[in-house]
Coordinates of C-alpha atoms in Angstrom, one line a residue:
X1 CA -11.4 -60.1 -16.0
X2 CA -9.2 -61.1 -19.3
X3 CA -9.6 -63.6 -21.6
X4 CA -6.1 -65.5 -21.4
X5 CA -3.7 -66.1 -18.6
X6 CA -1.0 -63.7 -20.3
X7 CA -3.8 -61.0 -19.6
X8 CA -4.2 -61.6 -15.9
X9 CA -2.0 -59.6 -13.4
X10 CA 1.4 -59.7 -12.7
X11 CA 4.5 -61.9 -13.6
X12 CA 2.8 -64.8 -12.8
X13 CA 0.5 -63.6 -15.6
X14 CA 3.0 -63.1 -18.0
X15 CA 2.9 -66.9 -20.3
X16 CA 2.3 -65.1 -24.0
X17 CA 3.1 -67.3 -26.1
X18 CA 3.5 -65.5 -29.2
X19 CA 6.8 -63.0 -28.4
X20 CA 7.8 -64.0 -25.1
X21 CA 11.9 -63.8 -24.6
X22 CA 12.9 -66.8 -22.8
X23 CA 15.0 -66.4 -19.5
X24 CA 17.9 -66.9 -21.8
X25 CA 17.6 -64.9 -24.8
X26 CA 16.6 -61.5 -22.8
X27 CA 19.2 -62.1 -20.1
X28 CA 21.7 -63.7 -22.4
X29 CA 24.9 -62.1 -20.5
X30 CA 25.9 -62.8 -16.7
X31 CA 26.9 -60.6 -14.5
X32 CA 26.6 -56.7 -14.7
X33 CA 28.9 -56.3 -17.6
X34 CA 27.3 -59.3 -19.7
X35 CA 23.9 -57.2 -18.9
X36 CA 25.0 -54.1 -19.5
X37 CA 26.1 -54.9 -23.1
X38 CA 23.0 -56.5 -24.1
X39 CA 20.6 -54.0 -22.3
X40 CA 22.6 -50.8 -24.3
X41 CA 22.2 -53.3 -27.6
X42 CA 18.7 -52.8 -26.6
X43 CA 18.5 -48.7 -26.5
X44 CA 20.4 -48.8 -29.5
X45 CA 24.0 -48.0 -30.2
X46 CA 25.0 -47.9 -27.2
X47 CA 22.9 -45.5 -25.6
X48 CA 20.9 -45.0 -22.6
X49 CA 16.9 -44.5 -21.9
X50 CA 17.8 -41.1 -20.4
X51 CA 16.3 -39.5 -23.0
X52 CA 12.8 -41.7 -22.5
X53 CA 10.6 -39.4 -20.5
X54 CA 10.1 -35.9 -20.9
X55 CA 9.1 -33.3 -18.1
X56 CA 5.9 -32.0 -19.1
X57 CA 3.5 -33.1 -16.9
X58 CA 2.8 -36.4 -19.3
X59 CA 2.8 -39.7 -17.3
X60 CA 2.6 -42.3 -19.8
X61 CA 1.8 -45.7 -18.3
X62 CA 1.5 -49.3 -20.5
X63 CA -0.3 -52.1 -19.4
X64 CA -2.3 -55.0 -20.9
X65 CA -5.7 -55.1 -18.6
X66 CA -8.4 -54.3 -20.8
X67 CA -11.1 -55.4 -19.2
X68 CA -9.9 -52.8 -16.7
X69 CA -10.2 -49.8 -18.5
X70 CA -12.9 -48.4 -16.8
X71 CA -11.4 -48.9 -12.9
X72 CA -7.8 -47.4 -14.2
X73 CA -9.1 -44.7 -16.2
X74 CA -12.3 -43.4 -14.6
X75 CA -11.7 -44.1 -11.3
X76 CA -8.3 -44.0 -11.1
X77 CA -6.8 -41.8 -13.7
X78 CA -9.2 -39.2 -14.1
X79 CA -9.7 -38.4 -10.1
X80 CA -6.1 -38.0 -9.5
X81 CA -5.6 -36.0 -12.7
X82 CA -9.0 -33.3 -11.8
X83 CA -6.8 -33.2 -8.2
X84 CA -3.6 -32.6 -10.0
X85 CA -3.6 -30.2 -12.7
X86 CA -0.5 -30.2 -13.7
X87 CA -0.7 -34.0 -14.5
X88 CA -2.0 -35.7 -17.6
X89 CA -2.4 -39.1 -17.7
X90 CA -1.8 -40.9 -21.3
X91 CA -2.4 -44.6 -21.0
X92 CA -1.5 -47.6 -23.7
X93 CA -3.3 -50.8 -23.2
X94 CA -2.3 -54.1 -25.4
X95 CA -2.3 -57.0 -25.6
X96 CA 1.5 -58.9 -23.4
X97 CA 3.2 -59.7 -26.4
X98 CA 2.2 -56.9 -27.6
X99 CA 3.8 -54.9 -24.7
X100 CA 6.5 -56.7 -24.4
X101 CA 7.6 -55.9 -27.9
X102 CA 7.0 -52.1 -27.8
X103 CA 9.0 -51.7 -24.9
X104 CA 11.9 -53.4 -27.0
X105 CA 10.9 -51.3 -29.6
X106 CA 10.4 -48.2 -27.0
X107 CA 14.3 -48.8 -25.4
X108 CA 16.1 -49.0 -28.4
X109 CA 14.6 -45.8 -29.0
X110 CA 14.8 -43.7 -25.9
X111 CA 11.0 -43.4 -25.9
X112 CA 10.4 -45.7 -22.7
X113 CA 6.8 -45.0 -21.2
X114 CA 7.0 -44.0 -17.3
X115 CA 5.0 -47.1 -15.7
X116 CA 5.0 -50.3 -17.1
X117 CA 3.9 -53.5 -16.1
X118 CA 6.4 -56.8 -17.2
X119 CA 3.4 -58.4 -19.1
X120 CA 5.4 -60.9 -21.7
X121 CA 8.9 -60.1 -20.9
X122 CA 9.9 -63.4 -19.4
X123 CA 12.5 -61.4 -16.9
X124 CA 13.1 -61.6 -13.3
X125 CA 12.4 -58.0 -11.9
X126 CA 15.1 -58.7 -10.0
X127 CA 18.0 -58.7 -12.9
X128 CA 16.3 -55.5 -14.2
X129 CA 16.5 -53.8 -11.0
X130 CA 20.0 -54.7 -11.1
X131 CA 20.6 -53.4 -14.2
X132 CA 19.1 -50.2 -13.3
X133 CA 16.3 -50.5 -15.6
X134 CA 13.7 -48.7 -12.5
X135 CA 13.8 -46.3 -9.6
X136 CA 12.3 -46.7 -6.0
X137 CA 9.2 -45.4 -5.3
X138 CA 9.3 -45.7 -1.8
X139 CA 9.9 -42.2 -0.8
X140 CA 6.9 -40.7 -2.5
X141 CA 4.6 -43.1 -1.0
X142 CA 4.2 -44.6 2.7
X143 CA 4.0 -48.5 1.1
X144 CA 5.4 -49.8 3.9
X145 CA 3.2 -48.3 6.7
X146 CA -0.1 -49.2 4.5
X147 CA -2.2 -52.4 4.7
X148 CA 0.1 -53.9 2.0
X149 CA 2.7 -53.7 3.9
X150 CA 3.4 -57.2 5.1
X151 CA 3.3 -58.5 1.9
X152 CA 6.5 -56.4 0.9
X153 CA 9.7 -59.0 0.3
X154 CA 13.1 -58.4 -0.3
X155 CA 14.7 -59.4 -3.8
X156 CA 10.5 -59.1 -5.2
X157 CA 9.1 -55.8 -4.6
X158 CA 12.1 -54.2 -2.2
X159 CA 15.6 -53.8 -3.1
X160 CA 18.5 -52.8 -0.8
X161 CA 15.7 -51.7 1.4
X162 CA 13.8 -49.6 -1.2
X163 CA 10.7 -50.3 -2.4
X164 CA 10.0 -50.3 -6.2
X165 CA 7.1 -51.8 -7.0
X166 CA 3.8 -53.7 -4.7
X167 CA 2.3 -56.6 -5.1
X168 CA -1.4 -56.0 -5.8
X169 CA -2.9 -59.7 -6.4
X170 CA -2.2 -62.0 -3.6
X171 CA -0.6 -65.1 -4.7
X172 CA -2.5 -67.4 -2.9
X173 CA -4.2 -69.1 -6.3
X174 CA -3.6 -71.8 -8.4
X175 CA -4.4 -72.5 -11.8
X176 CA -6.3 -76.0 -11.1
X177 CA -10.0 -75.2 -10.2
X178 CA -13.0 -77.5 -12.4
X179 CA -15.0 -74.5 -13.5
X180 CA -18.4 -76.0 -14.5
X181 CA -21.2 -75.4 -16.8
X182 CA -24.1 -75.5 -14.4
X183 CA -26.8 -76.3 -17.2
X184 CA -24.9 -79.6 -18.3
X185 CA -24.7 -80.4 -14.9
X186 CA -28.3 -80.4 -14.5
X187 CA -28.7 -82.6 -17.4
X188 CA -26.0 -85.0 -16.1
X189 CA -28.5 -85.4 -12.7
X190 CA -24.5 -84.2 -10.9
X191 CA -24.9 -81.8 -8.3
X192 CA -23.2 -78.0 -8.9
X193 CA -23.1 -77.7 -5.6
X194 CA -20.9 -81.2 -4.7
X195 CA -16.8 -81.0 -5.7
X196 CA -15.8 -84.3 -6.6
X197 CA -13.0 -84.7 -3.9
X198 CA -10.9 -86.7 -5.2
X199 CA -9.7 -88.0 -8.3
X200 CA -11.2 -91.1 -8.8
X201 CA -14.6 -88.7 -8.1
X202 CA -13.4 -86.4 -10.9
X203 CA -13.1 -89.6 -13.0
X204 CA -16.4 -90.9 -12.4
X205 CA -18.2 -87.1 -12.6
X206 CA -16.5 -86.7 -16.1
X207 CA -18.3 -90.4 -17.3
X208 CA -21.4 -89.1 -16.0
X209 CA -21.5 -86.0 -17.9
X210 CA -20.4 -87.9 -21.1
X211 CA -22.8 -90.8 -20.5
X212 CA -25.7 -88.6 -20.1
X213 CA -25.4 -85.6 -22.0
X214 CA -23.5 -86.7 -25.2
X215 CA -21.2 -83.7 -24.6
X216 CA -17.4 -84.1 -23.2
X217 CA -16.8 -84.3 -19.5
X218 CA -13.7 -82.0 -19.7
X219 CA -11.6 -80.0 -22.0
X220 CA -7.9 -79.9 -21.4
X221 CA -5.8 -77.7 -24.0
X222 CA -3.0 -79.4 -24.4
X223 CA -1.2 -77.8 -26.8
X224 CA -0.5 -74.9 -24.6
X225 CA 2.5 -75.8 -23.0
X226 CA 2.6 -72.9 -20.2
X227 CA -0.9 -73.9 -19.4
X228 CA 0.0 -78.0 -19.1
X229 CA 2.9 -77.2 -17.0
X230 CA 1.0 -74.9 -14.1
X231 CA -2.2 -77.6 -14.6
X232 CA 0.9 -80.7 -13.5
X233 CA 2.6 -78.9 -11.3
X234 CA -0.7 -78.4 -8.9
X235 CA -2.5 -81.4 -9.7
X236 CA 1.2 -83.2 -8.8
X237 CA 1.3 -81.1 -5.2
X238 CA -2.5 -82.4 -4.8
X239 CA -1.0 -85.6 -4.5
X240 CA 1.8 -84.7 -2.3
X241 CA 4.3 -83.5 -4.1
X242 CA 6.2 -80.5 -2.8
X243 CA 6.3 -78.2 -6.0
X244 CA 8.9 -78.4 -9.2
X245 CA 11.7 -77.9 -6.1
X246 CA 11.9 -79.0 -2.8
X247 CA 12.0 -76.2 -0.6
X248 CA 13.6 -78.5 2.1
X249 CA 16.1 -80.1 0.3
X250 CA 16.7 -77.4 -2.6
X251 CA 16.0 -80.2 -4.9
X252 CA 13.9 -80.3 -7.7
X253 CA 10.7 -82.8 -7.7
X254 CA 9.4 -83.5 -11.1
X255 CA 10.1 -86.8 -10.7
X256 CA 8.8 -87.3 -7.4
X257 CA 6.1 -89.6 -7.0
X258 CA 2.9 -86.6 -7.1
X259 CA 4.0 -85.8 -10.7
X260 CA 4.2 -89.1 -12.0
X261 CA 0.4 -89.7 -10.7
X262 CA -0.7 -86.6 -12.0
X263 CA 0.3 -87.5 -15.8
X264 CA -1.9 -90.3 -15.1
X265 CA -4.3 -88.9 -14.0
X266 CA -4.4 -87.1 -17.3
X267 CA -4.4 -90.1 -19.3
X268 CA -7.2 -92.0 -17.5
X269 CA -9.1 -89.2 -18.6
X270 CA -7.8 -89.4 -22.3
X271 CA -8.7 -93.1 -22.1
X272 CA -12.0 -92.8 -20.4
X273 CA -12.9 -90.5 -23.5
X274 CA -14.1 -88.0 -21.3
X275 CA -11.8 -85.2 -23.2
X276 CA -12.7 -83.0 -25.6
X277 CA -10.7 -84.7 -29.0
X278 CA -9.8 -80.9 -29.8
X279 CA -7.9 -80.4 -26.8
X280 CA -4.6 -81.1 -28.8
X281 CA -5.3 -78.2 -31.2
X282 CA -6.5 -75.9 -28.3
X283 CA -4.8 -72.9 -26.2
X284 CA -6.3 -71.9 -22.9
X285 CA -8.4 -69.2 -24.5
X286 CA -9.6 -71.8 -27.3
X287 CA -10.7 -74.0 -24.9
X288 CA -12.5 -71.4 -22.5
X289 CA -14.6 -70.5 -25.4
X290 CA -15.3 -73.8 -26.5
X291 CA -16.2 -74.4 -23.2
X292 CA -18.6 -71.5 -22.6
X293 CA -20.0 -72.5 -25.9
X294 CA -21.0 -75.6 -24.1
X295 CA -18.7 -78.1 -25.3
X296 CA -17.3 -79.9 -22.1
X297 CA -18.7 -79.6 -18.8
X298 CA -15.1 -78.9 -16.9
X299 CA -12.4 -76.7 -17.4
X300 CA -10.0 -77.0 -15.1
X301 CA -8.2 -73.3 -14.9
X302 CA -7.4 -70.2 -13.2
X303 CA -9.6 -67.7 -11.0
X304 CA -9.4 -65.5 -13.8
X305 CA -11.6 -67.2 -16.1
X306 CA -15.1 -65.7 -14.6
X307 CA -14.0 -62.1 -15.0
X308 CA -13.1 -63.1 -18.6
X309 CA -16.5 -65.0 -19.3
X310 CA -17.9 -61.4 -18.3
X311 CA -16.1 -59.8 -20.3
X312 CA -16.4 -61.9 -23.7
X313 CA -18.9 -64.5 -23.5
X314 CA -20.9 -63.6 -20.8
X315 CA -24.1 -65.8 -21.8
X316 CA -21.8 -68.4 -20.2
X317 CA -22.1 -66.9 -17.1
X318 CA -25.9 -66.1 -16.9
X319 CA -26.4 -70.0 -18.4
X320 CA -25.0 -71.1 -14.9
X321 CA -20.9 -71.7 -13.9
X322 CA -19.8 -72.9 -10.4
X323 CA -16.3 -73.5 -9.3
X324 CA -15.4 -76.4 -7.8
X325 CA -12.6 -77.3 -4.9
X326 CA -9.3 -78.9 -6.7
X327 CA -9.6 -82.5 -6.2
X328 CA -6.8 -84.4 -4.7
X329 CA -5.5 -88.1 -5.1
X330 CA -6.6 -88.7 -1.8
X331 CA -9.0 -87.9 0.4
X332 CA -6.4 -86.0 2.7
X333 CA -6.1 -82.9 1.2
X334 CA -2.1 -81.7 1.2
X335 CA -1.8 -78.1 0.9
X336 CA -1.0 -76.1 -2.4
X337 CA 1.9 -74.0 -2.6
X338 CA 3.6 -71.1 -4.6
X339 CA 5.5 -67.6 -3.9
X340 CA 4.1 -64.4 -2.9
X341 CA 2.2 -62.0 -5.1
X342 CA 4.4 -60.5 -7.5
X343 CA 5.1 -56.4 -8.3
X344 CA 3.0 -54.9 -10.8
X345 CA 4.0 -52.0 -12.1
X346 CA 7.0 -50.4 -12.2
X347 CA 8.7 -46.8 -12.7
X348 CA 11.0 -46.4 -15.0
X349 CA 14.4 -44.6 -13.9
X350 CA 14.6 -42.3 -16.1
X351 CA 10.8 -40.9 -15.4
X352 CA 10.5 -37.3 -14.1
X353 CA 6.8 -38.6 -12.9
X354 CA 7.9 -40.8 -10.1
X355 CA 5.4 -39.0 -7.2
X356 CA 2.4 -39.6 -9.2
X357 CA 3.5 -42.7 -10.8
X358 CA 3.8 -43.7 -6.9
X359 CA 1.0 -42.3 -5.6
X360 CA -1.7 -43.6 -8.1
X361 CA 0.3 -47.4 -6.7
X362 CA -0.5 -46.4 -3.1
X363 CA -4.3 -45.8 -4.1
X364 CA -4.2 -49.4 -6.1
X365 CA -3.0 -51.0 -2.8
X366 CA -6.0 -49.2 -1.0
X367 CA -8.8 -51.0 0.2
X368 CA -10.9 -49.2 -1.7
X369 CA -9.6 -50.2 -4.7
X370 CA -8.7 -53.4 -3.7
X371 CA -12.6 -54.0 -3.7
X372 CA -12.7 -53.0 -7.1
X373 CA -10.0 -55.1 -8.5
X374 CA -11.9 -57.9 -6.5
X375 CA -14.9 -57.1 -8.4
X376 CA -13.4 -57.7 -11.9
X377 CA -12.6 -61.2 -10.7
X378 CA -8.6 -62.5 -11.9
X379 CA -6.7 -63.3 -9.0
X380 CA -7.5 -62.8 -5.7
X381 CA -6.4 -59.2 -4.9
X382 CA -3.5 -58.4 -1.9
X383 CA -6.1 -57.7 0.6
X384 CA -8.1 -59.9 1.9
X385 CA -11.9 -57.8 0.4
X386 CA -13.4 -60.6 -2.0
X387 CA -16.7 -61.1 0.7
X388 CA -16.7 -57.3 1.0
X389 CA -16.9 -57.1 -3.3
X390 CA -19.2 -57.5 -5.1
X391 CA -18.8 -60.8 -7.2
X392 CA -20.5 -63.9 -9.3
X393 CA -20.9 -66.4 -6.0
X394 CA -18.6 -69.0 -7.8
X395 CA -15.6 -66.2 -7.5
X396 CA -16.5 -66.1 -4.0
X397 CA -16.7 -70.0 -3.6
X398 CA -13.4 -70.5 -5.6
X399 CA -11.6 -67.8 -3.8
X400 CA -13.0 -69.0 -0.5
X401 CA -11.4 -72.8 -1.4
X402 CA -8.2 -71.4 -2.8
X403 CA -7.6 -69.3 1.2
X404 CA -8.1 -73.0 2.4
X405 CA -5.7 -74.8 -0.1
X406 CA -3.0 -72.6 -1.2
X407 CA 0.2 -71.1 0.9
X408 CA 3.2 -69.3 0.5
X409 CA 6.2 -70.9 0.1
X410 CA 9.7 -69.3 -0.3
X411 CA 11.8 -68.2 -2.9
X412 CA 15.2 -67.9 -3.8
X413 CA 15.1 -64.5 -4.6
X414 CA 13.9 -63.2 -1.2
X415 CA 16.6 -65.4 0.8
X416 CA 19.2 -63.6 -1.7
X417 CA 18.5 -61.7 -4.9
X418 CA 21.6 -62.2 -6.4
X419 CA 19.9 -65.9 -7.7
X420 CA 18.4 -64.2 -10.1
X421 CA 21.8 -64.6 -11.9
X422 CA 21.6 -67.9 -11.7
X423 CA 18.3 -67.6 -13.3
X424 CA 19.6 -65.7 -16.0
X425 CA 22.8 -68.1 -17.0
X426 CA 21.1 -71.1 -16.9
X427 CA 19.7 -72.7 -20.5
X428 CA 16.3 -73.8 -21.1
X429 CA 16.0 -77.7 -20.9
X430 CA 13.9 -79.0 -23.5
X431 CA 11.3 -80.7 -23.1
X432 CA 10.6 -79.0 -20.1
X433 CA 7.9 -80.3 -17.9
X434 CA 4.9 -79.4 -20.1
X435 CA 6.5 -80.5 -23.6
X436 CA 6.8 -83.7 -21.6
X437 CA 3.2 -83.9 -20.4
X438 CA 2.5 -83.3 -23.9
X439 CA 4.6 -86.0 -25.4
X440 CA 3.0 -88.4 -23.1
X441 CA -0.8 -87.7 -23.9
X442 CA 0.1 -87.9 -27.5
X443 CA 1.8 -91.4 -26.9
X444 CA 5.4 -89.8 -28.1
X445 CA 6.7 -91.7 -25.0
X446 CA 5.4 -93.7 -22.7
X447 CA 8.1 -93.8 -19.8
X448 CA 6.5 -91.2 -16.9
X449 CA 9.0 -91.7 -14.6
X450 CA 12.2 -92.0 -16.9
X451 CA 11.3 -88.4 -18.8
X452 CA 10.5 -86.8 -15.6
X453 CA 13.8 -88.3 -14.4
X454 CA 15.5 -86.8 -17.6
X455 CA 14.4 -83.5 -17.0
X456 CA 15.8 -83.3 -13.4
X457 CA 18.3 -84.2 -14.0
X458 CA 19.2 -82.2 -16.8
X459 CA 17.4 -79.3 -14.6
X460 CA 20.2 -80.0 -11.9
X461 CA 22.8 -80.4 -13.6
X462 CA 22.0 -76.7 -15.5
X463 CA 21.2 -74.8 -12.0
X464 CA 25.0 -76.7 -10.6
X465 CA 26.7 -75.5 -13.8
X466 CA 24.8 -71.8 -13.6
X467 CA 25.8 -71.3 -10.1
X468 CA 29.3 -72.1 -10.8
X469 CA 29.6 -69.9 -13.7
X470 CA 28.3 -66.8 -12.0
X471 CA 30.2 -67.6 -8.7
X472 CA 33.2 -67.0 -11.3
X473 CA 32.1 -63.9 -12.7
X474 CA 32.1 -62.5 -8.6
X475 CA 28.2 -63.3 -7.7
X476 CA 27.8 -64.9 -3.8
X477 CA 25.2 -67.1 -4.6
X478 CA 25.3 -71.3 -4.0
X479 CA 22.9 -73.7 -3.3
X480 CA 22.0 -73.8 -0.5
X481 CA 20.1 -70.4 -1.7
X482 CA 17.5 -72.8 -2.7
X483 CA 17.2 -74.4 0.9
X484 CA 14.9 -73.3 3.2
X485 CA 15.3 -76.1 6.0
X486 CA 12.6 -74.0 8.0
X487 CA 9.5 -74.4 5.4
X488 CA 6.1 -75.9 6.5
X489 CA 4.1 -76.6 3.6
X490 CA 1.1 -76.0 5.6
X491 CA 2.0 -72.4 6.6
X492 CA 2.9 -69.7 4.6
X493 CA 6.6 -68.7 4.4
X494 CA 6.8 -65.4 5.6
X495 CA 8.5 -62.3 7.0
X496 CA 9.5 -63.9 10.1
X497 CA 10.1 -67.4 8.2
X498 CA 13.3 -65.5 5.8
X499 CA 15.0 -64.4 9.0
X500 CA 14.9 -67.6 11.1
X501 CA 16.0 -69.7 7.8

């Protein structure tokens, strides 16, 4: 499918680099006043968004999928429109900074479209549910009785026990897999078909294809700091760390021993000279096309990259690219974990085109369509369709390992959405995680464990301070919000999970 992470679905998609508004700077104010204040700042002089969608029939709907153009428009859009007369369908597709700027540009002047996505926004859904920046959509459409169903959660996609918006990608990925170029393989006498299954394996692979190919083993783009900071955090859990927090314990874990090992991991590659030298001056769409230009022979990155390569380079793809499993520090494999799929799109509360808006979302969570979101390969969809699609055999191999590695844990915001507050007050630490990773590869520091100590501290210290500030300002939040005593990193945290905690 896309190009670039901040093209791939969802929240978790949203890293753009260019405009994105940190946590802080979009939801500078606490509480409802503080965010009231700054979101009628936004719509200009004070003003509401009532005025942002007429009643003529016109849906307008922004998102940043490009590659998708064809499923939304042709077999999506123009159906329901040819069934519905009275409804025409005016889409906007750009780039997520992109979108994230017109709809600051669209609130502060009343003209905001009727379905958006959060593409580049950098907010919790949950604060702008709060802030009544969406309606539900729950009584137009029967989400909760259709296959998706399970996959609703409070505080993410359903709000004092309305639904607003789905989750149409599964959030059982990660952003770790070795994509490889088959044909260097083949020159390298390594087998496409073997994963290196550890990292010591990954080490030895990476010499291989250097030694016998004169071509890098790896690229790594390192000056992309979203990208370094997912690539840590699941290379660290591959070694046995729990995540950035401790579901447990509430604590946070980026010095815990997994994260420490996975910086050097990094560097034994950096000194093995197995990594592209350009990978300082690369982003993750650089290095994708420096890859697919046959440059290295791994790219360790998302599920997303194989729908991209057919989208923009796909000479890459007919060349020969496998996916390989995630390699762990060990031969034991420990499991992977990170939230639920996030909501997609959402309906703007001031729209007059709610019933289609949520009607053309039931049909997205269909398993009809499912299969065709599976076929454009990004993340895995919500249902569980890949075999049934039709899709390059290393999407199928890498979605296949990713079932096997990755579960749900919890979040705060489903045990009580009022956290999102918390989210909201509390300043971004600097460096964070990835700025660190970054200073280390470059040789800025050379103390692993004392910068990752730094940070969580200063992380902990912020989240204690947050949570008292917003406990001031009337919010019931503490932290034990964070705990979830009950959570088996080997089974996903569900349904049933949230109301045993």
């Amino acid at each position: 499918m896309n190009s670039s992470k901040h093209d791939a679905f969802g929240v978790v998609a949203a890293r753009s680099r260019a405009i994105e508004l940190s946590r802080r700077g979009f939801l500078g104010a606490v509480g409802v006043g503080g965010m009231t204040l700054l979101l009628a700042a936004c719509t200009g002089g004070g003003q509401s968004a009532q005025q942002s969608s007429t009643n003529d029939g016109t849906l307008q709907w922004w998102d940043q999928f490009r590659p998708l153009t064809t499923m939304l428009e042709a077999s999506l859009f123009a159906p329901y429109m040819k069934s519905n007369a009275g409804i025409e369908i005016e889409r906007r597709q750009m780039e997520a900074p992109d979108l994230a700027q017109a709809i600051q540009v669209a609130r502060r002047s009343n003209q905001m479209p009727d379905v958006h996505s959060l593409a580049g926004l950098g907010a919790a859904s949950a604060a702008l549910v709060s802030e009544d920046w969406f309606q539900p959509i729950g009584a137009h459409a029967d989400f909760e009785g259709s296959e998706i169903g399970d996959q609703l959660f409070d505080g993410i996609h359903r709000f004092d026990g309305e639904v607003y918006s789905v989750p149409l990608f599964s959030g059982r990925f990660h952003e770790a897999t070795p994509w490889v170029n088959t044909e260097l393989l083949g020159q390298a006498d390594v087998d496409p078909a073997q994963s290196p299954a550890t990292w010591d394996d990954m080490r030895a692979t990476a010499r291989q294809i250097t030694d016998k190919t004169g071509v890098h083993g790896l690229v790594i783009p390192t000056k992309e700091v979203p990208y370094l900071t997912a690539l840590i955090t699941y290379l660290a859990q591959s070694a046995g760390a729990p995540g950035t927090i401790d579901w447990k314990t509430g604590d946070y874990a980026f010095n815990s021993q997994g994260f420490v090992d996975a910086i050097e991991f990094l560097l034994s590659l950096q000194k093995d000279g197995v990594v592209h030298p350009s990978s300082p001056s690369m982003g993750a769409r650089d290095a994708r096309a420096r890859w697919a230009a046959g440059e290295a022979g791994i790219y360790m990155w998302g599920p997303w990259i194989i729908g991209g390569l057919m989208v923009d380079e796909p000479h890459a793809v007919e060349r020969g690219v496998d996916a390989w499993r995630v390699p762990t520090a060990e031969p034991t494999r420990p499991m992977l974990n990170r939230g639920p799929g996030a909501g997609v799109f959402w309906v703007n509360k001031d729209s007059h085109q709610a019933k289609p808006a949520a009607e053309l979302l039931l049909q997205m969570s269909s398993r009809d369509f499912q299969l065709q979101l599976a076929a454009a390969m990004d993340q895995p969809p919500a249902l569980d369709v890949v075999a049934e699609a039709d899709v390059h055999p290393a999407y199928a191999r890498n979605i296949g390992y990713m079932a096997d590695d990755v579960r749900i844990s919890p979040v705060p915001e489903a045990g009580n959405p009022s956290t999102w507050r918390v989210a909201a007050e509390m300043q971004d630490i600097h460096p964070n995680l990835g700025e660190v990773v970054q200073a280390i590869l470059t040789g800025s520091t050379g103390d692993i464990k004392g910068e990752l100590t730094k940070l969580n501290d200063a992380m902990s210290a912020e989240r204690d301070r947050a949570i008292e500030s917003v406990k001031k300002d009337g919010a019931e939040v503490s932290i034990e919000d964070w705990v979830f005593s009950n959570w088996d990193p080997a089974t996903d945290y569900d349904q049933a999970a949230y109301a045993a905690r």
